[in-house]
Coordinates of C-alpha atoms and ligand atoms in Angstrom, one line a residue:
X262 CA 23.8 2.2 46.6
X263 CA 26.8 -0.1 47.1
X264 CA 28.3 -1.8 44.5
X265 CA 31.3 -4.1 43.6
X266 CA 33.9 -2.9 40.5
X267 CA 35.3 -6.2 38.6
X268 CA 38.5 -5.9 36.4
X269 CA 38.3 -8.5 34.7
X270 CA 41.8 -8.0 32.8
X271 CA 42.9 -8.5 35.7
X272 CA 41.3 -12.1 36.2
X273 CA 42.3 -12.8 32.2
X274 CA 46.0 -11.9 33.3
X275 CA 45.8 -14.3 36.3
X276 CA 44.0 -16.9 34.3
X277 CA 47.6 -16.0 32.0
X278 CA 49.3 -16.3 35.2
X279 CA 48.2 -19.8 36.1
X280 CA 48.7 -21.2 32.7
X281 CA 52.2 -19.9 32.6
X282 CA 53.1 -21.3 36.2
X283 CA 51.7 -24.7 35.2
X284 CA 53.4 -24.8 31.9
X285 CA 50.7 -24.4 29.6
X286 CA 48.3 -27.4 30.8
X287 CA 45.2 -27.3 30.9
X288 CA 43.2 -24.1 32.4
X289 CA 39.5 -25.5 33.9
X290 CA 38.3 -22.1 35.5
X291 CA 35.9 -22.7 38.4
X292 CA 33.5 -20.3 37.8
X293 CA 30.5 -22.0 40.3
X294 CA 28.6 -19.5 42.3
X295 CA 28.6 -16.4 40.2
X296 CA 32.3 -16.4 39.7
X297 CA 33.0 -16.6 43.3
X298 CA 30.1 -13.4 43.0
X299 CA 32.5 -11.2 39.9
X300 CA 29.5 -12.5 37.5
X301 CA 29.1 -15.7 35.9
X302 CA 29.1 -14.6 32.3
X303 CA 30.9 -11.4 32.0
X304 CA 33.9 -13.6 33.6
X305 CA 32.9 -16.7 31.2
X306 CA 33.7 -14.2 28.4
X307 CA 36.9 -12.6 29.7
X308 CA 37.9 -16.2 30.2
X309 CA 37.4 -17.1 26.1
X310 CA 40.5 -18.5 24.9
X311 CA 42.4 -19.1 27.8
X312 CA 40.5 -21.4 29.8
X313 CA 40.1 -24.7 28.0
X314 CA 37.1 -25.9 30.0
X315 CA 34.7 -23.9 32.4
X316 CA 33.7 -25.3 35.6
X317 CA 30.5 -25.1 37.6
X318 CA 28.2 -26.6 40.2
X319 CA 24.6 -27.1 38.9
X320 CA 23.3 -27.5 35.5
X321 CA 21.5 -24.2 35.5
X322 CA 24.8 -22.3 36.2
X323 CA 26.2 -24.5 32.5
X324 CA 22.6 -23.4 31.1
X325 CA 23.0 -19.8 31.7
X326 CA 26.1 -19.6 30.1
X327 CA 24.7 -21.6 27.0
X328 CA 22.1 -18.8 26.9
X329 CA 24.5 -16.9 26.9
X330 CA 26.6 -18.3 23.9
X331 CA 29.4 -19.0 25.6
X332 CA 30.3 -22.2 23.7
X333 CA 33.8 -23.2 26.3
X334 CA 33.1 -27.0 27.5
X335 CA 31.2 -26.9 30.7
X336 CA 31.8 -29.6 33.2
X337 CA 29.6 -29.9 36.2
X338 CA 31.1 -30.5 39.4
X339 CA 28.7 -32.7 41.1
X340 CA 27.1 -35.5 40.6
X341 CA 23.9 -34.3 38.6
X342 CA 20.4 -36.2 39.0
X343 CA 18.3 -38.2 36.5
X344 CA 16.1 -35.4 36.0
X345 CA 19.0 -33.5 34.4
X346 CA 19.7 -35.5 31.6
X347 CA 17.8 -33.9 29.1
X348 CA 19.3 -30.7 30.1
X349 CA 23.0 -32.0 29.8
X350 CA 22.4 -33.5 26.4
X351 CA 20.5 -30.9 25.3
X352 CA 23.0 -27.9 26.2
X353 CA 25.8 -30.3 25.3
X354 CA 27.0 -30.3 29.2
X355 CA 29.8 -32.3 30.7
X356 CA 28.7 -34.4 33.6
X357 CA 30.3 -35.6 36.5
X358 CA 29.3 -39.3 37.1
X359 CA 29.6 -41.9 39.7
X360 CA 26.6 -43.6 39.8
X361 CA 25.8 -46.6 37.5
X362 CA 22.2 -45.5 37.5
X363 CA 22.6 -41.9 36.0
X364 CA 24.7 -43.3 33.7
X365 CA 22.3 -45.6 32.4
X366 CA 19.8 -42.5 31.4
X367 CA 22.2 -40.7 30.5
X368 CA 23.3 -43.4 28.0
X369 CA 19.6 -43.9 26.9
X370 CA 18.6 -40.8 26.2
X371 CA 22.4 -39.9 24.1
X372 CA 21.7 -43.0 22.5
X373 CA 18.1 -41.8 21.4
X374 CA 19.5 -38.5 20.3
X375 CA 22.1 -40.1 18.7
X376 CA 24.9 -37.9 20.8
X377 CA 28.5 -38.5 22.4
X378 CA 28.1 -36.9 26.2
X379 CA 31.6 -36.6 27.7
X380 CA 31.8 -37.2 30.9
X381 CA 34.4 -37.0 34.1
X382 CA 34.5 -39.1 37.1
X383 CA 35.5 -37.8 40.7
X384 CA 37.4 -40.1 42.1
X385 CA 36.8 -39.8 45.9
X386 CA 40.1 -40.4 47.7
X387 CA 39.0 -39.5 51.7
X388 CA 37.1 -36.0 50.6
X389 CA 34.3 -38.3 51.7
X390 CA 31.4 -36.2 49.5
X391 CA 30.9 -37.2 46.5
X392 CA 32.1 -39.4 43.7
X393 CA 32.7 -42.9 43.0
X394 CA 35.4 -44.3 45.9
X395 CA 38.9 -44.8 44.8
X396 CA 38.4 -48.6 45.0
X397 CA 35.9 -49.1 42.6
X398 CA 37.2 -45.7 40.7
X399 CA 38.9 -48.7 37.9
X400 CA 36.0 -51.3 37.2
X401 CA 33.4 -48.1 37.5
X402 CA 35.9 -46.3 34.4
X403 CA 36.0 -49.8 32.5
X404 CA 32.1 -50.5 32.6
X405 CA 31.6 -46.9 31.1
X406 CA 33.4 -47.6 28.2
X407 CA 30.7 -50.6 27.9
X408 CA 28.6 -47.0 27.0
X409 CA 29.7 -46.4 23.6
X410 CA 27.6 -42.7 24.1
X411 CA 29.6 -41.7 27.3
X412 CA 32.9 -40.7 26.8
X413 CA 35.1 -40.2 29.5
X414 CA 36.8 -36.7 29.3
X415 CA 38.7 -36.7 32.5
X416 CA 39.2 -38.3 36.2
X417 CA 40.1 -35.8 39.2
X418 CA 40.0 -35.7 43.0
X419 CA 39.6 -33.1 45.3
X420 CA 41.8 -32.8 48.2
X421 CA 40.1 -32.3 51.8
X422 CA 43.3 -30.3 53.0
X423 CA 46.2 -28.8 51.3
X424 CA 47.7 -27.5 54.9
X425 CA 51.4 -27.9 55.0
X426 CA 50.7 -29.1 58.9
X427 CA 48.7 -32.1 57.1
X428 CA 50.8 -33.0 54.2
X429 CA 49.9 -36.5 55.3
X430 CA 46.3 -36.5 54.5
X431 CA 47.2 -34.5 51.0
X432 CA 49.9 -37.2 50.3
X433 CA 47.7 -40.1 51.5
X434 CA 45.0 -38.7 48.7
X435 CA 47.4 -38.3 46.5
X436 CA 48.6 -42.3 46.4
X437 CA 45.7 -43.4 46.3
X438 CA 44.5 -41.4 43.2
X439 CA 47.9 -42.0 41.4
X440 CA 47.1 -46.1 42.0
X441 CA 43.7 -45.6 40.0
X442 CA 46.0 -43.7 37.6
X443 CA 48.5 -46.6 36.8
X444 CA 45.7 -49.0 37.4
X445 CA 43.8 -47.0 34.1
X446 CA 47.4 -46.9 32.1
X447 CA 48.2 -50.5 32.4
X448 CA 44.9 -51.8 31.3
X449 CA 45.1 -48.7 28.6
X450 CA 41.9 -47.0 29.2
X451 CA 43.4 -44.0 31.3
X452 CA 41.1 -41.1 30.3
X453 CA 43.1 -37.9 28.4
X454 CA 43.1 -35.6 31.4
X455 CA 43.3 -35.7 34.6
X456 CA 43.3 -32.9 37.3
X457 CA 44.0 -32.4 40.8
X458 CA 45.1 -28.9 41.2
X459 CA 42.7 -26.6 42.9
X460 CA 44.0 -23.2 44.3
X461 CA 45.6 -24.2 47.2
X462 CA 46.9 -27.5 46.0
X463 CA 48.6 -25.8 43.0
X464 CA 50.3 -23.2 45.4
X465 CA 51.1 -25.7 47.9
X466 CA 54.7 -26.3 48.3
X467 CA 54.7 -29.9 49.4
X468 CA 53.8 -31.3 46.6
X469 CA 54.5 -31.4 42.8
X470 CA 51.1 -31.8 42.2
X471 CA 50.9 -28.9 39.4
X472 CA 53.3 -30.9 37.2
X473 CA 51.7 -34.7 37.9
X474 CA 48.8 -34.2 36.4
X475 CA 47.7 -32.6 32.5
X476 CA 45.4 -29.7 33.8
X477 CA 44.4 -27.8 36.7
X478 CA 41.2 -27.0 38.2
X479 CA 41.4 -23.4 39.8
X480 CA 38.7 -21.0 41.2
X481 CA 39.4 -18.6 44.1
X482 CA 43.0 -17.8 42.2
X483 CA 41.8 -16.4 39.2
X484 CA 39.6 -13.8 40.8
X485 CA 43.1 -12.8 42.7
X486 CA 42.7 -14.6 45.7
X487 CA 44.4 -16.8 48.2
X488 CA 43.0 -19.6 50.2
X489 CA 44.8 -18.8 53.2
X490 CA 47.0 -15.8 54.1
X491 CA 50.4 -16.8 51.9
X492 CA 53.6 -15.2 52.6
X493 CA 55.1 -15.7 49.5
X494 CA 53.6 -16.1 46.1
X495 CA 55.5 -18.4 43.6
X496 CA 54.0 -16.0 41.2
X497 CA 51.8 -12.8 41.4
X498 CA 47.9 -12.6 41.1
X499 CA 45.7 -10.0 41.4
X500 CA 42.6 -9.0 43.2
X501 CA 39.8 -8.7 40.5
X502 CA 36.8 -7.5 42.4
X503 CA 36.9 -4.1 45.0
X504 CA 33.3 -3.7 47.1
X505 CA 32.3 0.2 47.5
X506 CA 29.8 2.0 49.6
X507 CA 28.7 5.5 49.9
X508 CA 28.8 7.5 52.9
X509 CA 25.5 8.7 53.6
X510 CA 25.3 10.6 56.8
X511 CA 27.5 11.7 59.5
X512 CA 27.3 12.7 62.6
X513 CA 28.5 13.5 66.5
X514 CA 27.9 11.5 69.4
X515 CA 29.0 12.5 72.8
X516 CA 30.6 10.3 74.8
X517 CA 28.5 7.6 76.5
X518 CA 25.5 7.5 73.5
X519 CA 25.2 4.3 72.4
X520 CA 25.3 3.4 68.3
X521 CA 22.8 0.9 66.5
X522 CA 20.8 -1.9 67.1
X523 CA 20.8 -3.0 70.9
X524 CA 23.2 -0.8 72.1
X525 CA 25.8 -2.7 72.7
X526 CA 28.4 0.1 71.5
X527 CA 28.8 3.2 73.4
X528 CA 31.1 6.0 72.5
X529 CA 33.8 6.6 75.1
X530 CA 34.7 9.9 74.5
X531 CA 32.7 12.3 71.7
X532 CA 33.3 10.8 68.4
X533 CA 32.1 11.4 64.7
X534 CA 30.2 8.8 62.8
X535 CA 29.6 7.9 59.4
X536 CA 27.1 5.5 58.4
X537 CA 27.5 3.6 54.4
X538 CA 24.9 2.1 52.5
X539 CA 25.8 -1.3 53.0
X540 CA 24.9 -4.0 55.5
X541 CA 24.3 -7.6 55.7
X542 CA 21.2 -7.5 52.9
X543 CA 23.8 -6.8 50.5
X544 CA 25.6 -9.9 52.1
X545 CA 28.4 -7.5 54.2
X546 CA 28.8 -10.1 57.1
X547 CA 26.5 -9.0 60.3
X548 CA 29.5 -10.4 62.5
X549 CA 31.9 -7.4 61.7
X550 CA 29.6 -5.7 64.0
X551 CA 32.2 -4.0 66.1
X552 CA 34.6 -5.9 64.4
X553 CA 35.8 -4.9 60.8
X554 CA 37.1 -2.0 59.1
X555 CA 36.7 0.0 56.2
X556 CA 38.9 2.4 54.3
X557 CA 37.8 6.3 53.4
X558 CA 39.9 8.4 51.7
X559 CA 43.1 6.0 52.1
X560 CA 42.9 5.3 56.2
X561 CA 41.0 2.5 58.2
X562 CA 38.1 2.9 60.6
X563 CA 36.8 0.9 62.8
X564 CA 32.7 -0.6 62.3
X565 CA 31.0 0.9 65.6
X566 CA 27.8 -1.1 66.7
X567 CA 25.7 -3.9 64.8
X568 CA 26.1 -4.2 61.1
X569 CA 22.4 -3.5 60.0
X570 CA 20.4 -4.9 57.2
X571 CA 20.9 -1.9 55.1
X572 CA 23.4 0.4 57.1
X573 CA 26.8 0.1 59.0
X574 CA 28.8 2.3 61.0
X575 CA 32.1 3.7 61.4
X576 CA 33.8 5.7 63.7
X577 CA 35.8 8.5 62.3
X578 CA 39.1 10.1 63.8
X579 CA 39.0 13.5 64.7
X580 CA 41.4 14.6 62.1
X581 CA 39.4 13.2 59.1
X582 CA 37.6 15.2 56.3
X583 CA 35.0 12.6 55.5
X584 CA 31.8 14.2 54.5
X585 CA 28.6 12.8 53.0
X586 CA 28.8 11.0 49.5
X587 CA 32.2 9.9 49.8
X588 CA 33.1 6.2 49.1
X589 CA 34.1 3.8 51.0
X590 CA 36.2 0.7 50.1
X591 CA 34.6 -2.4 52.4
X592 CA 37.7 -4.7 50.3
X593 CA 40.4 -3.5 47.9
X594 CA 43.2 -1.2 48.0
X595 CA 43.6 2.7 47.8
X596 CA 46.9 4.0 47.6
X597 CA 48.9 2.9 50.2
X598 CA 46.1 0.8 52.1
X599 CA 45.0 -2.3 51.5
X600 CA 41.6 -4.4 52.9
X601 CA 41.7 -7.9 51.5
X602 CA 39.0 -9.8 51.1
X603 CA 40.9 -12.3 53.4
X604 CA 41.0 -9.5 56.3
X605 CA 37.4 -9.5 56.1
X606 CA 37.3 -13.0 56.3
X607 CA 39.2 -13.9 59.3
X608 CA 37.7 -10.8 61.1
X609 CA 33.9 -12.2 60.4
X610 CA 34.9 -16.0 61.4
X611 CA 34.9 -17.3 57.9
X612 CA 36.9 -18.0 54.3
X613 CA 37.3 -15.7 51.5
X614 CA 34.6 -17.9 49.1
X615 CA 31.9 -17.2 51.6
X616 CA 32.4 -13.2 51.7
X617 CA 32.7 -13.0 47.9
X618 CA 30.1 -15.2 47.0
X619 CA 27.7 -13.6 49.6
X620 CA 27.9 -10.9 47.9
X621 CA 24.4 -9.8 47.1
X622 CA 22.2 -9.4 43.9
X623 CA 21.4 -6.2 44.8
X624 CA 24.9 -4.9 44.5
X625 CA 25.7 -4.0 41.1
X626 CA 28.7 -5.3 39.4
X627 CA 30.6 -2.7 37.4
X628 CA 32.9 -3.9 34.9
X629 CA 36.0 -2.3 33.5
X630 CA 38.8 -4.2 31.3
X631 CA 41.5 -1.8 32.1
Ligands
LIG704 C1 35.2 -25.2 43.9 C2 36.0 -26.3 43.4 C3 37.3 -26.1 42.9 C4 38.0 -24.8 42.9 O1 38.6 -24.6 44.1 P1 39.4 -23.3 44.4 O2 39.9 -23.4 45.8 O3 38.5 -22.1 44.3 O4 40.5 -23.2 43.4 C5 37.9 -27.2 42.4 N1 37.3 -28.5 42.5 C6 36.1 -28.7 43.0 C7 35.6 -30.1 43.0 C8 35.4 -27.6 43.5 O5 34.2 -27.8 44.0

């Protein structure tokens, strides 16, 4: 078996972390996809009391952590879909709106109920995806409040880049959400928060963009994580989440036999081998074949041949101890060596949120508060 180990005081002290760097706005924790795969709930809960609204992508993710009783305000991300209505009024579920048409169900059915929904707006400033175009972002805010049962909680954009080499593109976002912003002020119907911020916008250093705005709306950060190799940190987070795999046989090749799946490895001199339990079925990316690295017993070896569905590789040095049921660390730290998740990333071809929310169903999350 493989499994993952989340700390999760570690992601309440860098949900701490974040609030204290941003001078106590607002917390929304992203916690779409499984908690970037730590666990949707068990992270929900370590999360009680210091985020001040939870964030997710679909309605079913909100309605698992209703059945859950985790009573934190839920907003959806994405523009939901008329058939999710009843859900959100039922579950008491924050929406994200743009379209004139939801909104008119969704004001039907509150007003049938007799409920308030509250309800945010994306305001899409050249993310190009979703929400209601920063042009029409005003009049769109003013016919809501023609809604008496749709409140609206908050406004927010979503930058497309927050790389310091394309400041422009943040900056030109960034004017055209603060004109909505004073458009909304002067005609006094500027909603009570409004958010920006996502993990690499609130780290960036071009901008002052985690003091413009009331709250922040974080993800990757929380679970320890950086968008993007940093150098420096203005402040220190935490990895949350560290992915083990058993060894569970070794053996010697001699030099010239080949290892795994189409052969494309062969062993240049006589090596020793040690296969884990863990391939790309348990979401361990198939291109580290030949590629990645894992740690044993505090040192790095190399993946030898194709990452298998089940199985993977490693070549051993010929000084090593490593014998059957040891554990090895596929991202975390040991001692003195460390395997970020962002290693793995770059290696494979991808961004940390893939890897960690690839990981797998079928590898248990173990969960210590330390
Ligand atoms: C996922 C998501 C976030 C969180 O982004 P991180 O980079 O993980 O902090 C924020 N806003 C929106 C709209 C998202 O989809």
């Amino acid at each position: 078996m493989t499994w993952a180990e989340v700390d999760l005081t570690v992601v309440r002290q860098n949900a701490l972390a974040i609030k204290s760097y941003v001078d106590d706005r607002k917390l929304i924790a992203v916690i779409k996809s499984d908690a970037y795969g730590h666990g949707l709930v068990p992270v929900a809960r370590a999360l009680r009391s210091v985020a001040d609204m939870l964030a997710v992508a679909t309605v079913n993710e909100a309605i698992e952590l209703r059945n859950n009783q985790i009573d934190t305000p839920i907003m959806i991300l994405y523009s939901s879909l008329p058939q999710d209505v009843s859900a959100i009024i039922e579950h008491d579920l924050q929406p994200t709106v743009s379209s004139p048409e939801f909104c008119k169900s969704l004001f039907q059915l509150a007003s049938e109920k007799r409920r308030t929904v509250r309800a945010h707006v994306n305001i899409d400033t050249g993310m190009n995806r979703d929400g209601i175009r920063y042009q029409q972002a005003t009049s769109f805010i003013d016919w809501l409040l023609s809604l008496p049962q749709i409140e609206v909680a908050s406004i927010f954009t979503h930058f497309a880049t927050t790389d310091v080499n394309k400041s422009s593109q943040m900056y030109k976002q960034l004017d055209r959400f603060k004109i909505v912003v004073s458009e909304l002020r002067q005609q006094n119907i500027l909603p009570p928060i409004v958010h920006v911020a996502s993990t690499a916008a609130l780290l960036s250093p071009i901008s002052t963009i985690r003091t413009d705005f009331n709250a922040v709306r974080v993800g990757l950060g929380l679970y320890g994580v950086l968008p993007v190799m940093m150098k420096r940190m203005p402040f220190p987070l935490s990895p949350a989440l560290t992915w083990k795999a058993p060894v569970i046989s070794v053996r010697n090749v001699k030099a010239g036999e080949s290892v795994s799946y189409g052969s494309d490895y062969k062993a240049n001199i006589d090596q020793k081998l040690a296969t884990l339990r863990v391939g790309y079925g348990d979401g361990y990316p198939r291109q580290l074949s030949n590629n990645g690295q894992v740690m044993i017993k505090n040192k790095l070896y190399p993946i030898v041949g194709q990452v298998c569905m089940d199985v993977t590789i490693c070549s051993l040095d010929s000084y090593n101890t490593v014998s059957v049921g040891d554990t090895a660390i596929l991202i975390g730290q040991e001692m003195t060596t460390n395997l970020p998740v962002n290693q793995l990333a770059n290696r494979a071809g991808t961004i940390p949120y893939e890897i960690l929310s690839q990981i797998n169903k079928r590898v248990p999350r173990l969960y210590n508060t330390s």
